[in-house]
PDB file of C-alpha atoms in Angstrom:
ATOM      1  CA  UNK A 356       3.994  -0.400  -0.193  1.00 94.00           C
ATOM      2  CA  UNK A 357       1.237   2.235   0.246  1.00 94.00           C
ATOM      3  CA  UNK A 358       1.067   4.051   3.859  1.00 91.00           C
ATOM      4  CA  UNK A 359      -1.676   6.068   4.302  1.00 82.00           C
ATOM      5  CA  UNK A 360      -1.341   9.437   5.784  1.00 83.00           C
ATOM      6  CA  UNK A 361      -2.768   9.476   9.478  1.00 79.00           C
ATOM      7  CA  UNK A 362      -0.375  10.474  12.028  1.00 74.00           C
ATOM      8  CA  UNK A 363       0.568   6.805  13.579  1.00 72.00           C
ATOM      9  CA  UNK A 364       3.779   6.039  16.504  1.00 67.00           C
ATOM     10  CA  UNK A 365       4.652   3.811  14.043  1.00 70.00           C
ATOM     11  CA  UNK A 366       6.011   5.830  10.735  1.00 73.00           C
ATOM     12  CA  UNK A 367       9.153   3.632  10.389  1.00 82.00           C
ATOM     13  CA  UNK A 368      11.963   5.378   8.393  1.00 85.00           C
ATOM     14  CA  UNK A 369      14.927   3.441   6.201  1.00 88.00           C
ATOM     15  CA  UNK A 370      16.541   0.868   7.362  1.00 89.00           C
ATOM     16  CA  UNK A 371      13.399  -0.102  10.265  1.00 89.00           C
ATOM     17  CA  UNK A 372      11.236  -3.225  10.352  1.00 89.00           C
ATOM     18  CA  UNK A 373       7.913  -3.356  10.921  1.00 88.00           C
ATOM     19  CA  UNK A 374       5.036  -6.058  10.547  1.00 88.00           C
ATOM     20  CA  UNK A 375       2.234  -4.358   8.354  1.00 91.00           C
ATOM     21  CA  UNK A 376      -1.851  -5.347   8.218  1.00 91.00           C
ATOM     22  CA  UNK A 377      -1.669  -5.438   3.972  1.00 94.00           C
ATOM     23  CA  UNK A 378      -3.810  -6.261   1.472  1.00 95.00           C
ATOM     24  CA  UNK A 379      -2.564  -6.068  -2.500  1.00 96.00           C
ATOM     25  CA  UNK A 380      -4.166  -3.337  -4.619  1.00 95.00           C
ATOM     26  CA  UNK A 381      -3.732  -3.618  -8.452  1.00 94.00           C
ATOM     27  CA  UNK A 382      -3.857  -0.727 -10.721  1.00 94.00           C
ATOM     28  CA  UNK A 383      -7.524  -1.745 -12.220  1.00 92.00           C
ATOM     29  CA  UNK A 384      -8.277  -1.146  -8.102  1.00 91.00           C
ATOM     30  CA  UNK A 385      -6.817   1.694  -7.734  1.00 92.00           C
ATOM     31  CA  UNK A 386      -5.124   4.389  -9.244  1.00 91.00           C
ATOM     32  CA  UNK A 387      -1.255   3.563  -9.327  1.00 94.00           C
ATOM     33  CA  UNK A 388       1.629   5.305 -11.065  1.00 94.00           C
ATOM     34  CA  UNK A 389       3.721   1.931 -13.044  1.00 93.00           C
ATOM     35  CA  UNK A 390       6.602   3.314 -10.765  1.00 92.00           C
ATOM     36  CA  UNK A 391       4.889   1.417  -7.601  1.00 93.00           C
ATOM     37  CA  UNK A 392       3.688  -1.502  -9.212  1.00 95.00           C
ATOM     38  CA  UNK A 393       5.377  -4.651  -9.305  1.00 94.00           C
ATOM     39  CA  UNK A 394       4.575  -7.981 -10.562  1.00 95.00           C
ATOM     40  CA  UNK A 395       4.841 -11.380  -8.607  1.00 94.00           C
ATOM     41  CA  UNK A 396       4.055 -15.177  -9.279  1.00 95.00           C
ATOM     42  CA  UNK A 397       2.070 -15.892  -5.719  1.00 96.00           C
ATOM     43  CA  UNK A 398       0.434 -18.716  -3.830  1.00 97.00           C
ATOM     44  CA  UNK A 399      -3.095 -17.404  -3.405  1.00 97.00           C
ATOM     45  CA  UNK A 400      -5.006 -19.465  -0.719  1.00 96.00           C
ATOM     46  CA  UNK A 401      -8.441 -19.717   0.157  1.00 96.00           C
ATOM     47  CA  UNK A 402      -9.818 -19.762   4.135  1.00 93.00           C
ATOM     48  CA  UNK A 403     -13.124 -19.495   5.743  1.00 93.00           C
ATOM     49  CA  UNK A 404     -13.427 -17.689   8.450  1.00 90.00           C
ATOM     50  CA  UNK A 405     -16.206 -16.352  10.197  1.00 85.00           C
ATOM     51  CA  UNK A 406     -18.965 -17.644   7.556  1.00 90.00           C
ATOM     52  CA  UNK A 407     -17.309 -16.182   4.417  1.00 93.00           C
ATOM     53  CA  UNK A 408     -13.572 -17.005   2.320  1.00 94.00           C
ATOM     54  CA  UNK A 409     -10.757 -14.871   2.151  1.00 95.00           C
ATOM     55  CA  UNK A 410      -8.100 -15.109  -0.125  1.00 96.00           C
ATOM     56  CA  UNK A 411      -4.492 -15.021   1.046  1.00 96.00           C
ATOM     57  CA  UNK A 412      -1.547 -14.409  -0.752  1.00 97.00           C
ATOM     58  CA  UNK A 413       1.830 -16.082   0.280  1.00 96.00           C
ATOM     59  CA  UNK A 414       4.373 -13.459  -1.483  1.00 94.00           C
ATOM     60  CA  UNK A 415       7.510 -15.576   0.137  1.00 89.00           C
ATOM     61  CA  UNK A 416       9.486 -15.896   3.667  1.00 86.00           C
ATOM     62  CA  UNK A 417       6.020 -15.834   5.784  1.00 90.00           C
ATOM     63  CA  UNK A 418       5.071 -12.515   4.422  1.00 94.00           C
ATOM     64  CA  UNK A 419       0.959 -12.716   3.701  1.00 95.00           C
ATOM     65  CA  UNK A 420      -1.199 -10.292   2.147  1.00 96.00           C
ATOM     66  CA  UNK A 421      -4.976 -10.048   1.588  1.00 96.00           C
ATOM     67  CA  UNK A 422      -5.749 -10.150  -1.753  1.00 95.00           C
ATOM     68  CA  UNK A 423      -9.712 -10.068  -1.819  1.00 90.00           C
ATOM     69  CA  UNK A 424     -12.858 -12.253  -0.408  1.00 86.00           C
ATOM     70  CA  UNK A 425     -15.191 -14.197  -2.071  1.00 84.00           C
ATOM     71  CA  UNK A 426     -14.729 -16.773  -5.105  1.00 83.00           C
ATOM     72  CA  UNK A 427     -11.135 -15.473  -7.054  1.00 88.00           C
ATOM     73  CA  UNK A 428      -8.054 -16.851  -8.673  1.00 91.00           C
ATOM     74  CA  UNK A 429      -6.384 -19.416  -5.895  1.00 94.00           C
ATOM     75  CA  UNK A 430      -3.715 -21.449  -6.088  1.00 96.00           C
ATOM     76  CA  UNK A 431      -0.391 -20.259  -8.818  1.00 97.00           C
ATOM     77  CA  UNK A 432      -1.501 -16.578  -9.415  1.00 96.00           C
ATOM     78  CA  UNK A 433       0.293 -13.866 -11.010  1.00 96.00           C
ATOM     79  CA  UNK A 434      -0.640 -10.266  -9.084  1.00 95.00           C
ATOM     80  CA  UNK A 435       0.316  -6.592 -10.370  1.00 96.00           C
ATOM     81  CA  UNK A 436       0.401  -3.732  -8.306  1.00 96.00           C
ATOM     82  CA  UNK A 437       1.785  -3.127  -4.862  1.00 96.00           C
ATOM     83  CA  UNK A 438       0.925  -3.670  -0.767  1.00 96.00           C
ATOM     84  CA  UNK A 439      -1.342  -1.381   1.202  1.00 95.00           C
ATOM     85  CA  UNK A 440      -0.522  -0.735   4.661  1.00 93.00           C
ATOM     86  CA  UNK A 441      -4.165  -1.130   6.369  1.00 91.00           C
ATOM     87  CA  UNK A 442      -3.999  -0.479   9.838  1.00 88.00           C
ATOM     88  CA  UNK A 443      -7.628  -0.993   9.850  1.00 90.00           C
ATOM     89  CA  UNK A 444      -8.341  -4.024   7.954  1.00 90.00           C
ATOM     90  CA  UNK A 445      -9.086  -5.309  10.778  1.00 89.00           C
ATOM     91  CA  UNK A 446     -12.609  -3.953  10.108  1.00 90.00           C
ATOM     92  CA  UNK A 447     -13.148  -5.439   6.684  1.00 91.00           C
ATOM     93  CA  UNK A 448     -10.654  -8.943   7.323  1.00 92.00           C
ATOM     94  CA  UNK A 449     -10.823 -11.729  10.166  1.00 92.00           C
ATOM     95  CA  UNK A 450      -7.505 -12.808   8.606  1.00 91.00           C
ATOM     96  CA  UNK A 451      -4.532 -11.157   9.645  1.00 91.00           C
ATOM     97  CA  UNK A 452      -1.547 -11.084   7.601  1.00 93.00           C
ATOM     98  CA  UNK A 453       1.695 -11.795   8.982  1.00 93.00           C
ATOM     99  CA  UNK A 454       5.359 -11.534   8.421  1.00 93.00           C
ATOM    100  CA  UNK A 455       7.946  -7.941   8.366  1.00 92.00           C
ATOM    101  CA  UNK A 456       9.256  -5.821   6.377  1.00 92.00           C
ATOM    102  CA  UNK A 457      12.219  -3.738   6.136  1.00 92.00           C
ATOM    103  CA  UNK A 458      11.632  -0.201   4.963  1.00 92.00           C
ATOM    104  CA  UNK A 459      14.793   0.703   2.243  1.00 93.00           C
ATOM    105  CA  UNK A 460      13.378   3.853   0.707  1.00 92.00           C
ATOM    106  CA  UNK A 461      10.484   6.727   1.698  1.00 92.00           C
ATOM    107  CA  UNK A 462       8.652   8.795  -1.218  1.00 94.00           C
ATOM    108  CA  UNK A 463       5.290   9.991  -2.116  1.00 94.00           C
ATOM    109  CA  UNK A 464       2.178   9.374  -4.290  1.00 96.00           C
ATOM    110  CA  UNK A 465       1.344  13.241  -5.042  1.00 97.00           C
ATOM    111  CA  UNK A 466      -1.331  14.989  -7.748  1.00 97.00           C
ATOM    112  CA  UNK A 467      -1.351  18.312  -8.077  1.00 98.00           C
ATOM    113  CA  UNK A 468      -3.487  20.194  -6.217  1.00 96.00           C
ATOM    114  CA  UNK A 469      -6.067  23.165  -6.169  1.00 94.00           C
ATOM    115  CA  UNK A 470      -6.502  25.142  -2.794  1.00 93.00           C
ATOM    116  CA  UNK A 471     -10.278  27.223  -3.092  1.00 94.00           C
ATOM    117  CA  UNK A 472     -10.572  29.552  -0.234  1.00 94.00           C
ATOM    118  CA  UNK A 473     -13.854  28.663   2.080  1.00 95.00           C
ATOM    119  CA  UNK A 474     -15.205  31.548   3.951  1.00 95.00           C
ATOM    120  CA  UNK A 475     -12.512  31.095   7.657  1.00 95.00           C
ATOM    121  CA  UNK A 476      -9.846  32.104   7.329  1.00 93.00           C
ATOM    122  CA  UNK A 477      -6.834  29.975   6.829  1.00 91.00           C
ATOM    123  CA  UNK A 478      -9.094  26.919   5.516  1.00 95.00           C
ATOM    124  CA  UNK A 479      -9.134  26.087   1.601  1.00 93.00           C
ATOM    125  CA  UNK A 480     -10.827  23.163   0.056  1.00 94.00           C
ATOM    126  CA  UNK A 481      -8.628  20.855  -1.583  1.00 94.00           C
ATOM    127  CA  UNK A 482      -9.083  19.429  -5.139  1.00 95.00           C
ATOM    128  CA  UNK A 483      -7.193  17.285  -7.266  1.00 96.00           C
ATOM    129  CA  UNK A 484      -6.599  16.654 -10.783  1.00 96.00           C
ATOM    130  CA  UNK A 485      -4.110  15.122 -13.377  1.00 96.00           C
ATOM    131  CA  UNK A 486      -2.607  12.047 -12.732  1.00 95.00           C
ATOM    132  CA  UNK A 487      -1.205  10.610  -9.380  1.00 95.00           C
ATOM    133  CA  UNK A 488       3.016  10.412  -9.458  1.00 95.00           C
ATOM    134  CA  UNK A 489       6.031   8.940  -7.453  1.00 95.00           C
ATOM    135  CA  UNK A 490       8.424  11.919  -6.221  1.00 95.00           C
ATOM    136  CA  UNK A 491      10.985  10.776  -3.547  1.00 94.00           C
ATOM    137  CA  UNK A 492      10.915  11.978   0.240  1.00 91.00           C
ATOM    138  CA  UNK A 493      11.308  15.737   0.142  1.00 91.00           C
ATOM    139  CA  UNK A 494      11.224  16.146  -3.409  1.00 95.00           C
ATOM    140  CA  UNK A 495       7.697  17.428  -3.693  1.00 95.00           C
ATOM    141  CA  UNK A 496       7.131  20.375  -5.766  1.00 96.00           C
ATOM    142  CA  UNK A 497       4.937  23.120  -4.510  1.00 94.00           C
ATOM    143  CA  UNK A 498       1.248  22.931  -6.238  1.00 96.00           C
ATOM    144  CA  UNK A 499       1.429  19.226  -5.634  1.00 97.00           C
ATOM    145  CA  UNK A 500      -0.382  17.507  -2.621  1.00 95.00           C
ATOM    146  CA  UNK A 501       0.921  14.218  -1.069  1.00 94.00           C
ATOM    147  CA  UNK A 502      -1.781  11.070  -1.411  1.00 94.00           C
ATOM    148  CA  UNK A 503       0.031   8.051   0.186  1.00 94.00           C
ATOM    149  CA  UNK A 504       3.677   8.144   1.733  1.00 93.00           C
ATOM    150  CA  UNK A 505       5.135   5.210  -1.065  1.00 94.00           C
ATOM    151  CA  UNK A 506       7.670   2.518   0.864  1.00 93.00           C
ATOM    152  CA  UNK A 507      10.165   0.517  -0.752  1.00 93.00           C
ATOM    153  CA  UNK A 508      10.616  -2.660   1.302  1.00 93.00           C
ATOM    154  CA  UNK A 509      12.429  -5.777   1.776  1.00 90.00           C
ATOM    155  CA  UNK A 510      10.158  -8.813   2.446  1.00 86.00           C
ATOM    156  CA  UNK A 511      11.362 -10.824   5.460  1.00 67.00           C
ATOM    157  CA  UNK A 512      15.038 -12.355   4.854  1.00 53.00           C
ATOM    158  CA  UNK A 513      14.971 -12.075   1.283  1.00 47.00           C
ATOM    159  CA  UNK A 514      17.923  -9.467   0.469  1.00 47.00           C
ATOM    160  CA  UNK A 515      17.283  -7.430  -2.817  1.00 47.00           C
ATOM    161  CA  UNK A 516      13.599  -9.045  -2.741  1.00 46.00           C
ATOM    162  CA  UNK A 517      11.518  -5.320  -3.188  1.00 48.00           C
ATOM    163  CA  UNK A 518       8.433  -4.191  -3.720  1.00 54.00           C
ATOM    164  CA  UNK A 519       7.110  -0.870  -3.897  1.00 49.00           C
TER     165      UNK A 519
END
């Protein structure tokens, strides 16, 4: 699962729970190293709410996840790619996802990155190139810049069931 980097209370470390706002990104979506991605057979369910459809997938043990809006795949549905911690879907959803996680491992998406000097002092614009990688927690090499903290997690009640 994908955490974005904005300083939130809730940054739970291994071994926590917590009840993420997700939606599932694929790697045609976004750029994902194969080390993140996962594959799952889904229920994918469609609602109406607040004059337009949602789709909803049920990934097992009460644990939902936005997968899109509009017409898509529904019903038996075969998804690759990983959860996205949203804490603002909010803005783009009327559904909200439910059901916990439990956080087993903390890493990083990095890509390596070029500082430029601007004219203050201090400041440097950031650029990025090559592709985005999985290093564990406190394994980043310097020259690289962190994208998304990367969460290994536990759905619900489902020992051993993971997902990147």
């Amino acid at each position: 699962m994908l955490e974005d980097l904005e300083p939130w209370p809730d940054h739970p470390e291994s071994g926590e729970t917590c009840a993420p706002t997700t939606f599932w990104a694929s790697p045609d979506t976004m750029e994902l190293p194969a080390t993140v991605c996962t594959t799952l057979t889904v229920r994918v369910e469609a609602r109406r709410i607040g004059g337009r459809i949602e789709r909803i997938a049920h990934l097992g043990d009460g644990f939902t996840t936005v997968v899109g809006a509009g017409d898509g795949e529904t019903g038996e549905v075969t998804l690759t790619g990983c959860l996205v911690w949203d804490r603002y879907l909010w803005i783009d959803y009327r559904t909200i996802p439910e059901g916990s996680v439990r956080i087993t491992r903390r890493g990083h998406l990095v890509q390596r990155e070029v500082l430029t000097p601007t004219r203050h002092e201090g400041w440097f614009s950031v650029d990025y190139s090559g592709p985005v990688e999985y290093r564990p927690a406190g394994q980043v090499e310097r020259g690289f810049g962190i994208r998304w903290n990367a969460l290994t997690v536990e759905l619900g009640r489902i020992p051993g069931h993971q997902i990147a």
